[in-house]
Amino acid sequence: MQKVSQQQLIDKAVSLLADGTVSCVLGWTKGEFDYDITPALFTDEASLRQGFVWNDFCGANFSKYLVAKTRKCEGKILVFLKPCDTYSFNQLLTEHRFDREKVYAVGIPCEGMADIDKVKAICGDGISSIDCNGEKMAVQTIYEDAPVQVDASSVLAERCINCKSKKHVAYDELMGDEGDVIDSARFDEVAKLEAMTPDERFTFWQNELSRCIRCNACRDACPACTCEVCVFNNPKSGVENKSPANSFEEKMFHIIRAFHVAGRCTDCGECSRVCPQNIPLHLLNRKFIKDMNECYGEYQAGAEVGSRAPLVNYTTDDLEPGEVFNGRDSDA
Amino acid sequence: MRKCSLDALQALFAHVNASMALYLPVDGSDGKAVYQKWSEGARWSHALNTVRSPKDFFFPQTEDLMKFKTAGKSIEIVDVRNAAEDFVIFGVRACDVKSFEILDRVFLTDPVDSFYASRREHGTIVSVACTRPSETCFCGTFGIDAASPAGDVSCWKTETELFWQANTPKGEAFLQLIAPLTEECGNEAVQAQQEKTAAVMKKLPLAELKADAFGGGKTKEFFDRPEWSELSQACLGCGTCTFVCPTCQCYDIKDFNTGNGVIRFRCWDSCMYSEFTKMAHGNSRLSQKERFRQRFMHKLVYYPENNDGLFSCVGCGRCLSKCPISMNIVKVMKKLGGE
Ligand code: SF4
Ligand code: SF4
Ligand code: SF4
Ligand code: SF4
């Protein structure tokens, strides 16, 4: 259950529309099964009251939508930002990707978002409704007479288990209580990969990446991927490919994607959330973040607007990566 | 009709695999079902269906069409086709079996796609009836009966047994092959199970979804509907829906420069992409709204128009569960079809 209720968010949106602060509202709208939520723009009270939802399945990060929507919308857009979304918000501002003046940001607390696959692992398929408003999540399926009561904590998405911050780093207004930056265990999995031999690691990634269908969802959902035309969509780039010609190209796509967001990735986790093939893309991103922290000092992309990412910042006492990794990895 | 005990399945798979390659859904390393070639110890997945559809067997994501080798001023053209070998796909659901018919109408009409045709000729499809459909299933909308799947052979799985029925000469040959490991039987158990499945299908949240509002000849009615803007506004243009869809059939043909020659290959393409069908003048569909509309107009209007009213969606539900923003054909149909 989320601490700020759907009703409170709707009332907030309605009042900001009514007093003219904003002219439209970026929100989540309900689908067929309570968990299949779609981002939508609302412009009036009636549609907000009818369609706006806020529950444990509102994972979609709205920051990136602001790039396109601020260009289209007359007046200001109201956007509700979970703590992790605010980091993406700042990162986009750092890169001048949207006009801050056109946005009214309301920070909302977040108890973590659920992963529907984990819900299904417990309750099975055939879900007819999910009620997230109680102490426990009540999941009704067509196969059982009574709803199955599920602990929200047992179905948290990976990125929420390893949440790095409950603190909002950007907002015009905050609803509910402010949280703290968390000392999360998000690098533990990376450390496990680092402890592998190069061959083991290669096998691990080979196995994961071989499932990729090159649908590009990871890139398209990523708030750090905002190029107007991605190099992979540009027939003139010479590397445009809709699917890999071979296993080398398959890895090349992932290496380029991960490198291109290195230093700019806030670890929001959208890539892993949307991947239809459950590829743990966040591990690539976190490896870069961990390395940068170790080489250049702690850095969190999006923690503030205008910070210089380690990889685009040069100081004369920068370490040579070799100095850090010498002796740790024979292949580094 | 023939049957075997579920305990005897491993021996049966081994027997089949000894004479032709056998593919079946197994649980992959991420816990999701995926079609894999059978090998000793491989277990048939309990999952309802695979994330990736079985269209790969006939229309793979990438395949080489030919190679060019250059030496000085001469170009050698290399035929890369190898003779397809017989294979069998086991465990295909009713929706996916129907998708092959939809692909056939594209690839087997003149000019016949010889790559596709050869694999189709060599493949035997063994379907399995569904017993526990998901909320995302809506095969019934398109007249598909999950309890009576088509295919060369149809199977029904009960708690303890698997029942086999041949529907085509290829299927007869297959039942011949497994005859030593199966026994003749009546169809009472199958009928009982079909009735149970029918009752479950009625309880599905999408059981009442109808496609009647759509079909050939309705381009004018739907093309300019204002709802397309709202429906497409959150679409990322990622193409996940097209790649997981068993009936999406668009491809691109591209050249890969190897340094001393060229590999001409074909790969899946997506109408959701900005560079789809790009020509000298650019892309014919400029906005994501137009690209999004194309996908659904094709499935619900254009394809039926050209194919005797057959829709090119089989209600498998893959796009419902995999779209990052949960926009899909069901929401489109409900919005435009007036429900
Ligand atoms: S979302 Fe997953 S399957 Fe799609 S391109 Fe990215 S890694 Fe590959
Ligand atoms: S409808 Fe969904 S899956 Fe399809 S391209 Fe749009 S965002 Fe991607
Ligand atoms: S459009 Fe969606 S439900 Fe229909 S066949 Fe394709 S993936 Fe399945
Ligand atoms: S859509 Fe129908 S045939 Fe396909 S898996 Fe679901 S119930 Fe079975």
XYZ file of C-alpha atoms and ligand atoms in Angstrom:
703
model
C 0.000 0.000 0.000
C 1.259 3.477 -0.853
C 1.309 6.115 1.875
C -0.230 8.882 -0.188
C -3.503 7.667 -1.608
C -4.823 7.768 -5.146
C -7.592 10.047 -3.923
C -5.104 12.551 -2.496
C -3.223 12.683 -5.797
C -6.423 13.156 -7.773
C -7.530 15.964 -5.452
C -4.135 17.609 -5.766
C -4.249 17.376 -9.568
C -7.791 18.695 -9.718
C -6.952 21.713 -7.548
C -3.807 22.568 -9.523
C -5.813 22.361 -12.748
C -8.589 24.480 -11.246
C -6.336 27.282 -10.004
C -4.536 27.409 -13.337
C -1.120 26.357 -12.025
C -1.035 23.620 -14.649
C -2.928 22.906 -17.843
C -2.397 19.173 -17.987
C -1.453 16.274 -15.769
C 0.888 13.431 -16.548
C -0.452 10.425 -14.719
C -1.059 6.704 -14.751
C -4.264 5.313 -16.125
C -5.854 1.966 -15.400
C -5.974 -0.960 -17.752
C -7.793 -4.270 -17.991
C -6.368 -6.087 -14.982
C -5.397 -3.549 -12.291
C -1.681 -4.057 -12.926
C -1.367 -3.035 -16.594
C -1.059 0.675 -16.119
C -0.408 3.124 -18.940
C 1.008 6.650 -18.750
C -1.565 9.230 -19.893
C -2.167 12.957 -20.100
C -5.230 14.289 -18.301
C -6.659 17.713 -18.966
C -9.889 17.797 -16.971
C -11.349 16.805 -13.641
C -13.788 14.255 -15.026
C -11.120 12.177 -16.752
C -8.877 12.373 -13.685
C -11.627 11.121 -11.407
C -12.466 8.384 -13.848
C -9.085 7.170 -15.011
C -6.194 8.310 -12.815
C -4.632 5.549 -10.738
C -1.876 5.366 -8.184
C -0.985 1.989 -6.747
C 1.835 -0.524 -6.445
C 2.015 -0.990 -10.202
C 2.772 2.611 -11.205
C 6.390 1.851 -11.977
C 6.714 3.863 -15.178
C 9.144 6.757 -14.759
C 7.587 9.912 -16.190
C 10.705 12.037 -16.424
C 11.469 11.072 -19.985
C 7.940 11.795 -21.176
C 8.561 15.414 -20.216
C 10.938 15.778 -23.161
C 8.155 15.230 -25.682
C 5.193 16.442 -23.648
C 6.660 19.833 -22.657
C 7.063 20.583 -26.354
C 3.440 19.772 -27.072
C 1.559 21.050 -24.050
C 0.425 24.649 -23.744
C 1.041 25.822 -20.198
C 2.564 23.825 -17.382
C 2.441 20.072 -16.938
C 1.888 18.546 -13.545
C 4.079 15.533 -13.004
C 4.115 13.256 -9.970
C 7.595 12.009 -9.182
C 8.623 9.099 -7.030
C 12.016 9.574 -5.362
C 13.901 7.596 -8.043
C 12.116 9.554 -10.790
C 13.473 12.829 -9.385
C 17.041 11.740 -10.146
C 16.139 11.162 -13.793
C 14.344 14.504 -13.753
C 17.523 16.293 -12.633
C 19.694 14.405 -15.063
C 17.469 15.457 -17.960
C 17.653 19.045 -16.741
C 21.430 18.829 -16.544
C 21.367 17.816 -20.191
C 18.920 20.589 -21.083
C 16.372 18.121 -22.367
C 13.242 19.984 -21.300
C 12.172 23.383 -20.092
C 11.922 23.423 -16.277
C 9.534 26.376 -16.443
C 6.968 24.196 -18.173
C 6.760 21.669 -15.385
C 5.161 21.626 -11.957
C 6.686 18.694 -10.104
C 5.034 17.116 -7.091
C 7.200 14.685 -5.162
C 5.332 11.674 -3.801
C 6.618 9.086 -1.357
C 6.951 5.529 -2.567
C 6.786 2.260 -0.671
C 8.194 0.372 -3.613
C 6.575 -0.981 -6.741
C 5.460 -4.557 -7.307
C 6.694 -6.908 -9.985
C 3.716 -8.671 -11.553
C 5.842 -11.716 -12.386
C 6.551 -12.153 -8.677
C 2.853 -11.795 -7.900
C 2.108 -14.487 -10.467
C 4.806 -16.736 -9.056
C 2.790 -16.767 -5.828
C -0.809 -16.558 -7.040
C -0.573 -18.118 -10.466
C -2.034 -16.886 -13.718
C -5.595 -15.843 -14.416
C -5.660 -12.670 -12.319
C -9.024 -10.960 -12.361
C -8.309 -8.192 -9.846
C -5.662 -6.883 -7.495
C -6.473 -4.660 -4.538
C -3.421 -2.825 -3.220
C -5.266 -0.693 -0.691
C -5.084 -2.973 2.299
C -2.277 -3.969 4.626
C -1.684 -6.859 2.208
C -2.205 -7.078 -1.524
C -5.357 -9.051 -2.344
C -5.051 -10.962 -5.590
C -8.153 -12.582 -7.038
C -7.732 -15.159 -9.783
C -10.325 -16.992 -11.824
C -9.089 -20.265 -10.353
C -9.651 -19.518 -6.658
C -12.795 -18.538 -4.793
C -11.119 -16.142 -2.371
C -8.373 -13.636 -3.067
C -4.828 -14.632 -2.158
C -3.307 -12.254 0.419
C 0.213 -11.310 -0.561
C 2.811 -9.370 1.414
C 3.741 -6.373 -0.717
C 7.322 -6.758 0.463
C 7.533 -10.235 -1.036
C 6.691 -9.064 -4.554
C 8.816 -5.905 -4.721
C 10.591 -5.212 -7.997
C 14.351 -5.751 -7.927
C 15.059 -2.052 -8.205
C 12.788 -1.361 -5.232
C 14.391 -4.025 -3.057
C 17.649 -2.215 -3.767
C 16.177 1.281 -3.636
C 18.973 3.810 -3.366
C 16.940 6.736 -2.091
C 13.572 7.588 -0.634
C 14.601 11.226 -0.755
C 13.325 13.510 -3.519
C 16.051 15.566 -5.130
C 13.702 17.752 -7.171
C 10.176 19.073 -6.711
C 8.076 22.178 -6.513
C 5.937 20.682 -3.817
C 6.193 17.587 -1.687
C 3.314 15.396 -0.524
C 3.734 13.196 2.516
C 6.963 12.714 4.427
C 10.433 13.094 2.978
C 12.690 10.043 3.145
C 16.432 9.471 3.207
C 19.160 8.351 0.893
C 19.577 4.646 1.562
C 22.769 2.686 1.924
C 21.427 -0.043 -0.325
C 22.894 -3.386 -1.279
C 22.628 -2.578 -4.956
C 26.283 -3.359 -5.737
C 26.283 -6.799 -4.138
C 25.350 -8.579 -7.350
C 28.019 -6.627 -9.216
C 30.615 -7.711 -6.673
C 29.601 -11.317 -7.338
C 30.208 -10.805 -11.037
C 33.558 -9.190 -10.328
C 34.579 -12.193 -8.300
C 34.040 -14.494 -11.270
C 36.829 -15.484 -13.604
C 36.729 -13.725 -16.979
C 35.501 -16.924 -18.591
C 32.714 -17.361 -16.093
C 31.695 -13.763 -16.536
C 31.718 -14.093 -20.297
C 29.513 -17.154 -20.055
C 27.161 -15.331 -17.708
C 26.679 -12.420 -20.091
C 26.626 -14.605 -23.163
C 23.752 -16.534 -21.623
C 21.859 -13.417 -20.576
C 22.378 -11.440 -23.777
C 21.620 -14.357 -26.072
C 17.982 -13.961 -25.046
C 17.853 -10.395 -26.349
C 15.351 -9.890 -29.154
C 16.604 -6.365 -29.913
C 13.211 -4.862 -29.336
C 14.921 -1.732 -28.005
C 12.524 -1.361 -25.098
C 15.472 -0.921 -22.707
C 16.696 2.013 -24.735
C 13.311 3.529 -25.377
C 12.264 3.482 -21.747
C 15.597 4.862 -20.525
C 15.506 8.487 -19.346
C 19.203 8.796 -20.198
C 18.568 7.686 -23.804
C 17.089 10.807 -25.300
C 18.942 11.251 -28.563
C 16.536 12.535 -31.197
C 17.683 9.756 -33.520
C 19.524 6.886 -31.908
C 22.593 5.683 -33.770
C 20.867 2.305 -34.008
C 17.924 3.853 -35.830
C 20.033 5.809 -38.243
C 20.579 3.971 -41.517
C 23.462 6.323 -42.281
C 25.375 5.403 -39.133
C 26.644 2.137 -40.534
C 25.694 0.316 -37.336
C 21.945 0.577 -37.656
C 20.543 -2.851 -37.137
C 17.137 -4.082 -36.190
C 18.445 -7.374 -35.047
C 21.956 -8.604 -34.608
C 23.653 -10.102 -37.654
C 25.657 -12.322 -35.296
C 26.557 -12.743 -31.647
C 29.255 -10.087 -31.913
C 26.725 -7.481 -32.962
C 24.392 -8.675 -30.259
C 26.942 -7.742 -27.625
C 27.932 -4.580 -29.432
C 24.460 -3.148 -29.008
C 24.596 -3.737 -25.281
C 28.114 -2.444 -24.882
C 27.236 0.745 -26.735
C 24.006 1.218 -24.811
C 25.689 0.727 -21.458
C 28.688 2.918 -22.297
C 26.515 5.677 -23.642
C 24.601 5.988 -20.390
C 27.661 5.544 -18.175
C 27.932 8.529 -15.849
C 24.431 9.624 -16.812
C 22.500 6.561 -15.709
C 20.806 7.269 -12.391
C 20.096 3.570 -11.803
C 16.349 4.116 -12.059
C 15.948 0.545 -13.250
C 13.542 1.180 -16.126
C 15.633 -0.870 -18.575
C 15.415 -4.039 -16.527
C 11.770 -3.422 -15.717
C 10.709 -3.252 -19.356
C 12.927 -5.947 -20.845
C 10.574 -8.675 -22.107
C 13.392 -11.178 -21.810
C 14.315 -10.451 -18.174
C 17.876 -9.482 -18.991
C 19.494 -7.889 -15.904
C 20.648 -4.734 -17.661
C 20.924 -2.937 -14.333
C 23.990 -5.032 -13.559
C 25.852 -3.501 -16.490
C 24.829 -0.016 -15.412
C 25.733 -0.630 -11.786
C 29.129 -2.000 -12.748
C 29.889 1.327 -14.398
C 28.567 3.268 -11.427
C 30.590 1.186 -9.016
C 33.752 1.594 -11.067
C 33.285 5.334 -11.291
C 32.723 5.564 -7.569
C 35.922 3.644 -6.976
C 38.002 5.559 -9.502
C 36.763 9.095 -9.126
C 34.935 9.228 -5.825
C 31.249 8.773 -5.049
C 29.017 10.192 -7.735
C 25.253 9.876 -8.136
C 23.913 11.030 -11.493
C 20.918 13.297 -11.041
C 21.559 14.051 -7.372
C 21.741 17.683 -8.410
C 21.276 19.693 -11.569
C 24.423 20.706 -13.417
C 26.921 18.345 -11.818
C 29.727 17.168 -14.039
C 29.797 13.448 -14.531
C 33.188 11.862 -13.844
C 33.550 10.647 -17.411
C 33.131 14.100 -18.937
C 35.182 15.862 -16.294
C 38.953 16.020 -16.376
C 41.192 16.944 -13.508
C 44.946 16.594 -13.493
C 44.889 14.296 -10.503
C 42.427 11.863 -12.071
C 43.465 8.303 -11.514
C 44.435 6.102 -14.396
C 41.992 3.194 -14.294
C 44.984 0.843 -14.377
C 46.090 2.129 -10.988
C 42.830 1.054 -9.458
C 42.359 -2.252 -11.144
C 45.956 -3.437 -11.222
C 46.209 -6.767 -9.623
C 42.471 -7.213 -9.230
C 41.632 -8.368 -12.722
C 44.247 -9.806 -14.968
C 42.108 -8.902 -17.975
C 41.268 -5.330 -16.938
C -6.727 -41.451 -30.514
C -3.663 -42.710 -28.658
C -2.301 -42.080 -25.213
C 0.767 -42.474 -23.054
C 1.498 -41.875 -19.404
C 3.233 -38.618 -18.534
C 5.969 -40.660 -16.891
C 6.752 -42.216 -20.255
C 7.232 -38.842 -21.949
C 11.009 -38.635 -21.549
C 11.426 -41.993 -23.271
C 9.033 -40.887 -25.982
C 10.925 -37.630 -26.536
C 14.186 -39.539 -26.806
C 12.588 -41.895 -29.305
C 11.349 -39.011 -31.473
C 14.593 -37.106 -31.209
C 16.474 -40.124 -32.506
C 14.813 -39.725 -35.902
C 14.226 -35.971 -36.114
C 15.048 -32.846 -34.152
C 12.481 -32.243 -31.423
C 11.821 -28.779 -30.010
C 9.683 -28.081 -26.971
C 9.097 -25.376 -24.343
C 11.485 -25.733 -21.405
C 12.143 -23.375 -18.513
C 15.014 -21.057 -19.393
C 17.599 -19.663 -17.006
C 15.349 -16.687 -16.244
C 12.542 -19.049 -15.280
C 10.482 -18.269 -18.385
C 9.541 -20.860 -20.956
C 11.488 -20.920 -24.189
C 11.530 -23.352 -27.126
C 14.651 -25.460 -27.091
C 15.949 -28.510 -28.839
C 15.320 -31.535 -26.691
C 18.290 -33.194 -25.080
C 18.569 -35.833 -22.385
C 17.108 -34.407 -19.182
C 15.250 -31.482 -20.782
C 11.863 -31.088 -19.085
C 8.697 -29.890 -20.760
C 7.818 -26.561 -19.105
C 4.631 -26.203 -17.067
C 4.243 -22.621 -18.277
C 1.199 -21.748 -20.327
C 3.268 -20.355 -23.157
C 6.672 -19.051 -24.224
C 7.580 -15.338 -24.220
C 9.043 -15.681 -27.668
C 6.544 -17.155 -30.087
C 7.240 -20.242 -32.202
C 7.210 -18.181 -35.400
C 11.027 -18.337 -35.182
C 10.894 -21.911 -36.443
C 9.625 -20.794 -39.824
C 10.455 -17.118 -39.861
C 13.577 -16.651 -37.737
C 14.577 -13.241 -36.417
C 17.595 -13.187 -38.697
C 18.682 -15.411 -41.516
C 21.290 -15.151 -44.207
C 19.864 -15.084 -47.721
C 23.086 -15.076 -49.728
C 26.694 -14.028 -49.574
C 28.822 -12.020 -51.957
C 32.544 -12.548 -52.029
C 34.730 -10.063 -53.809
C 38.132 -10.817 -55.254
C 39.565 -8.077 -57.415
C 36.860 -7.106 -59.844
C 34.898 -10.307 -59.611
C 31.967 -10.955 -57.350
C 31.050 -14.455 -56.382
C 27.512 -15.118 -55.244
C 27.254 -17.855 -52.649
C 24.037 -19.717 -52.074
C 23.772 -20.188 -48.315
C 20.638 -22.305 -48.274
C 21.101 -25.699 -46.745
C 18.554 -28.407 -47.172
C 16.130 -28.216 -44.271
C 15.766 -31.335 -42.210
C 12.633 -32.785 -40.671
C 11.798 -31.466 -37.243
C 8.918 -31.448 -34.827
C 7.693 -28.685 -32.527
C 5.912 -30.059 -29.514
C 3.704 -28.124 -27.107
C 2.345 -25.402 -29.383
C -0.804 -23.682 -28.075
C -3.967 -23.254 -30.148
C -3.349 -19.521 -30.633
C 0.152 -20.080 -31.954
C -0.938 -22.888 -34.273
C -3.386 -20.444 -35.817
C -0.585 -17.924 -36.275
C 1.087 -20.282 -38.749
C -1.970 -20.075 -40.992
C -1.702 -16.291 -40.881
C 1.993 -16.386 -41.774
C 1.334 -18.969 -44.515
C -0.967 -16.600 -46.321
C 1.856 -14.097 -46.517
C 4.841 -16.303 -47.242
C 3.255 -19.082 -49.289
C 1.291 -16.994 -51.769
C 2.962 -16.134 -55.002
C 5.861 -15.319 -55.013
C 6.450 -18.130 -52.542
C 9.155 -17.525 -49.972
C 11.312 -20.595 -50.519
C 13.139 -20.235 -47.198
C 9.889 -20.236 -45.277
C 8.274 -22.897 -47.458
C 11.093 -25.356 -46.989
C 10.974 -25.108 -43.207
C 7.207 -25.360 -43.233
C 7.370 -28.525 -45.328
C 9.826 -30.173 -42.984
C 8.145 -29.175 -39.743
C 5.553 -31.213 -37.878
C 3.436 -29.299 -35.378
C 2.233 -31.016 -32.239
C -0.163 -28.807 -30.329
C -1.321 -29.135 -26.742
C -4.718 -27.995 -25.471
C -4.768 -25.362 -22.731
C -6.130 -26.066 -19.277
C -5.088 -22.975 -17.312
C -5.322 -19.921 -19.554
C -4.062 -16.555 -18.368
C -6.084 -13.366 -17.926
C -4.306 -12.054 -21.011
C -5.677 -14.843 -23.246
C -8.407 -13.945 -25.726
C -8.041 -16.558 -28.473
C -11.821 -17.034 -28.337
C -12.306 -13.550 -29.749
C -10.867 -14.856 -33.008
C -12.784 -18.111 -33.022
C -9.898 -20.213 -31.734
C -10.774 -23.020 -29.363
C -8.002 -23.454 -26.798
C -9.388 -26.885 -25.935
C -9.215 -28.128 -29.546
C -5.938 -26.903 -30.954
C -5.175 -27.568 -34.624
C -1.779 -28.723 -35.914
C -0.560 -31.950 -37.444
C -1.123 -33.638 -34.115
C -3.274 -32.380 -31.219
C -2.577 -33.357 -27.635
C -4.458 -33.138 -24.357
C -2.724 -33.367 -21.048
C -4.500 -34.705 -17.968
C -3.031 -35.202 -14.489
C -1.385 -38.448 -15.482
C -1.650 -38.950 -19.216
C -1.109 -37.357 -22.580
C -3.578 -38.021 -25.410
C -2.569 -37.788 -29.055
C -4.695 -37.320 -32.167
C -3.465 -36.989 -35.745
C -5.101 -34.396 -38.015
C -2.977 -34.563 -41.178
C -0.908 -37.118 -43.113
C 2.201 -35.678 -41.431
C 0.477 -36.189 -38.122
C -0.396 -39.795 -39.015
C 3.242 -40.424 -39.778
C 4.185 -38.957 -36.429
C 1.727 -41.154 -34.544
C 3.195 -44.124 -36.440
C 6.589 -43.114 -35.171
C 5.462 -43.017 -31.555
C 3.105 -46.004 -31.851
C 5.423 -48.338 -29.928
C 5.282 -45.961 -26.957
C 1.581 -45.149 -27.023
C -1.618 -47.145 -26.938
C -4.979 -46.880 -28.655
C -7.698 -45.343 -26.451
C -11.122 -43.716 -26.352
C -11.712 -39.974 -26.128
C -13.804 -39.744 -22.917
C -11.035 -38.239 -20.797
C -10.327 -35.694 -23.506
C -13.958 -34.694 -23.786
C -14.248 -34.244 -20.044
C -11.216 -32.044 -20.050
C -12.472 -29.990 -22.985
C -15.646 -29.258 -21.072
C -13.650 -28.104 -18.063
C -11.501 -25.838 -20.195
C -14.585 -24.402 -21.881
C -15.946 -23.468 -18.448
C -12.669 -21.777 -17.490
C -12.541 -19.865 -20.781
C -15.915 -18.328 -19.964
C -14.508 -16.908 -16.734
C -11.601 -15.104 -18.414
C -11.749 -11.320 -18.072
C -11.566 -10.932 -21.866
C -14.085 -13.682 -22.633
C -16.638 -11.208 -23.946
C -14.271 -9.277 -26.224
C -15.625 -9.194 -29.786
C -13.855 -8.313 -33.023
C -17.062 -7.914 -35.037
C -16.692 -4.156 -35.348
C -13.502 -4.633 -37.361
C -12.688 -6.359 -40.615
C -12.002 -5.716 -44.284
C -13.463 -2.640 -45.959
C -13.418 -0.560 -42.779
C -10.384 1.573 -43.466
C -12.424 4.747 -43.762
C -14.334 4.023 -40.602
C -11.268 3.652 -38.412
C -8.364 5.445 -40.060
C -9.187 8.973 -38.970
C -10.671 8.205 -35.586
C -9.543 10.828 -33.058
C -8.936 8.147 -30.409
C -5.648 7.131 -32.081
C -3.943 10.152 -30.506
C -4.859 9.164 -27.001
C -4.181 5.485 -27.589
C -0.712 6.118 -28.959
C 0.364 8.988 -26.724
C 2.492 6.906 -24.370
C 3.856 4.463 -26.968
C 7.657 4.330 -26.863
C 7.944 2.972 -30.383
C 10.079 0.164 -29.011
C 8.675 -2.610 -31.153
C 8.453 -5.159 -28.329
C 4.843 -5.869 -29.292
C 5.821 -6.703 -32.859
C 8.745 -8.896 -31.899
C 6.846 -11.020 -29.395
C 3.792 -11.272 -31.660
C 3.386 -14.621 -33.430
C 1.674 -13.033 -36.417
C 3.781 -9.921 -37.039
C 5.515 -10.732 -40.265
C 7.369 -7.636 -41.478
C 11.035 -7.916 -42.283
C 13.870 -5.920 -43.724
C 16.628 -7.127 -46.014
C 20.018 -5.692 -45.234
C 23.642 -6.050 -46.238
C 26.325 -6.680 -43.655
C 29.787 -5.666 -44.733
C 32.245 -8.352 -43.683
C 35.301 -6.527 -44.994
C 35.887 -8.787 -47.951
C 32.337 -9.313 -49.009
C 28.752 -8.865 -48.043
C 26.245 -10.999 -46.184
C 22.733 -10.256 -47.288
C 20.417 -11.104 -44.447
C 16.833 -10.656 -43.546
C 15.668 -9.617 -40.100
C 12.405 -8.850 -38.389
C 11.347 -5.261 -38.738
C 8.722 -3.303 -36.874
C 6.152 -0.850 -38.132
C 6.656 0.891 -34.777
C 10.143 2.026 -35.846
C 10.901 5.412 -37.317
C 13.086 3.928 -40.042
C 10.547 1.269 -41.096
C 10.051 1.191 -44.882
C 12.265 4.207 -45.222
C 12.639 5.229 -48.820
C 14.522 7.945 -50.673
C 11.988 10.528 -49.621
C 12.078 9.444 -45.972
C 9.581 7.537 -43.900
C 6.020 7.280 -45.038
C 4.697 7.476 -41.476
C 6.038 10.551 -39.790
C 4.627 10.336 -36.288
C 4.413 7.590 -33.696
C 0.651 7.924 -33.891
C 0.722 6.895 -37.545
C 3.112 4.037 -36.853
C 1.058 2.836 -33.912
C -2.137 3.009 -35.981
C -0.519 0.962 -38.716
C 0.104 -1.996 -36.438
C -3.510 -2.261 -35.352
C -5.087 -1.317 -38.669
C -3.018 -4.058 -40.263
C -4.195 -6.685 -37.790
C -7.815 -5.623 -37.645
C -8.613 -4.162 -41.055
C -5.995 -4.485 -43.814
C -5.053 -8.108 -43.284
C -8.684 -9.306 -43.122
C -9.395 -7.213 -46.196
C -6.803 -9.191 -48.152
C -7.378 -12.556 -46.501
C -11.054 -13.425 -46.574
C -11.859 -11.743 -43.309
C -9.205 -13.517 -41.262
C -7.816 -11.252 -38.526
C -4.068 -11.269 -37.994
C -4.232 -11.451 -34.231
C -4.695 -14.765 -32.472
C -5.275 -13.401 -28.984
C -2.156 -14.957 -27.491
C -1.790 -12.042 -25.090
C 1.955 -11.620 -25.481
C 1.718 -7.940 -26.322
C -0.558 -7.463 -23.308
C 2.002 -8.765 -20.897
C 5.142 -7.421 -22.535
C 4.435 -3.837 -23.629
C 6.467 -1.565 -21.312
C 3.567 0.870 -21.093
C 0.775 -1.700 -21.187
C -0.872 -0.442 -24.327
C -2.144 -3.176 -26.579
C -4.603 -4.508 -29.113
C -7.291 -5.191 -26.509
C -7.302 -1.584 -25.344
C -7.388 -0.462 -28.965
C -10.307 -2.750 -29.797
C -12.288 -1.679 -26.754
C -11.731 1.997 -27.403
C -12.481 1.907 -31.127
C -14.998 -0.895 -31.141
C -17.283 1.032 -28.821
C -17.184 -1.197 -25.759
S 14.638 -4.638 -23.731
Fe 15.658 -6.611 -23.433
S 15.188 -7.809 -25.283
Fe 14.713 -5.651 -25.741
S 16.607 -4.845 -26.687
Fe 16.739 -4.403 -24.499
S 17.856 -6.145 -23.621
Fe 17.134 -6.764 -25.658
S 2.733 -0.432 -28.164
Fe 4.044 -0.873 -26.407
S 5.387 -2.571 -27.076
Fe 4.459 -1.652 -28.914
S 5.966 -0.131 -29.606
Fe 4.486 0.964 -28.296
S 5.432 0.908 -26.255
Fe 6.498 -0.634 -27.474
S -1.373 -8.673 -31.479
Fe -0.817 -9.302 -29.396
S -2.404 -10.761 -28.760
Fe -2.560 -10.518 -31.005
S -1.319 -12.198 -31.820
Fe 0.020 -10.397 -31.668
S 1.020 -10.549 -29.652
Fe -0.733 -11.973 -29.663
S -4.663 -17.501 -26.025
Fe -5.964 -19.353 -25.951
S -4.781 -20.889 -27.035
Fe -3.374 -19.240 -26.527
S -2.446 -19.849 -24.602
Fe -4.217 -18.602 -24.080
S -5.932 -20.042 -23.821
Fe -4.284 -21.119 -24.873
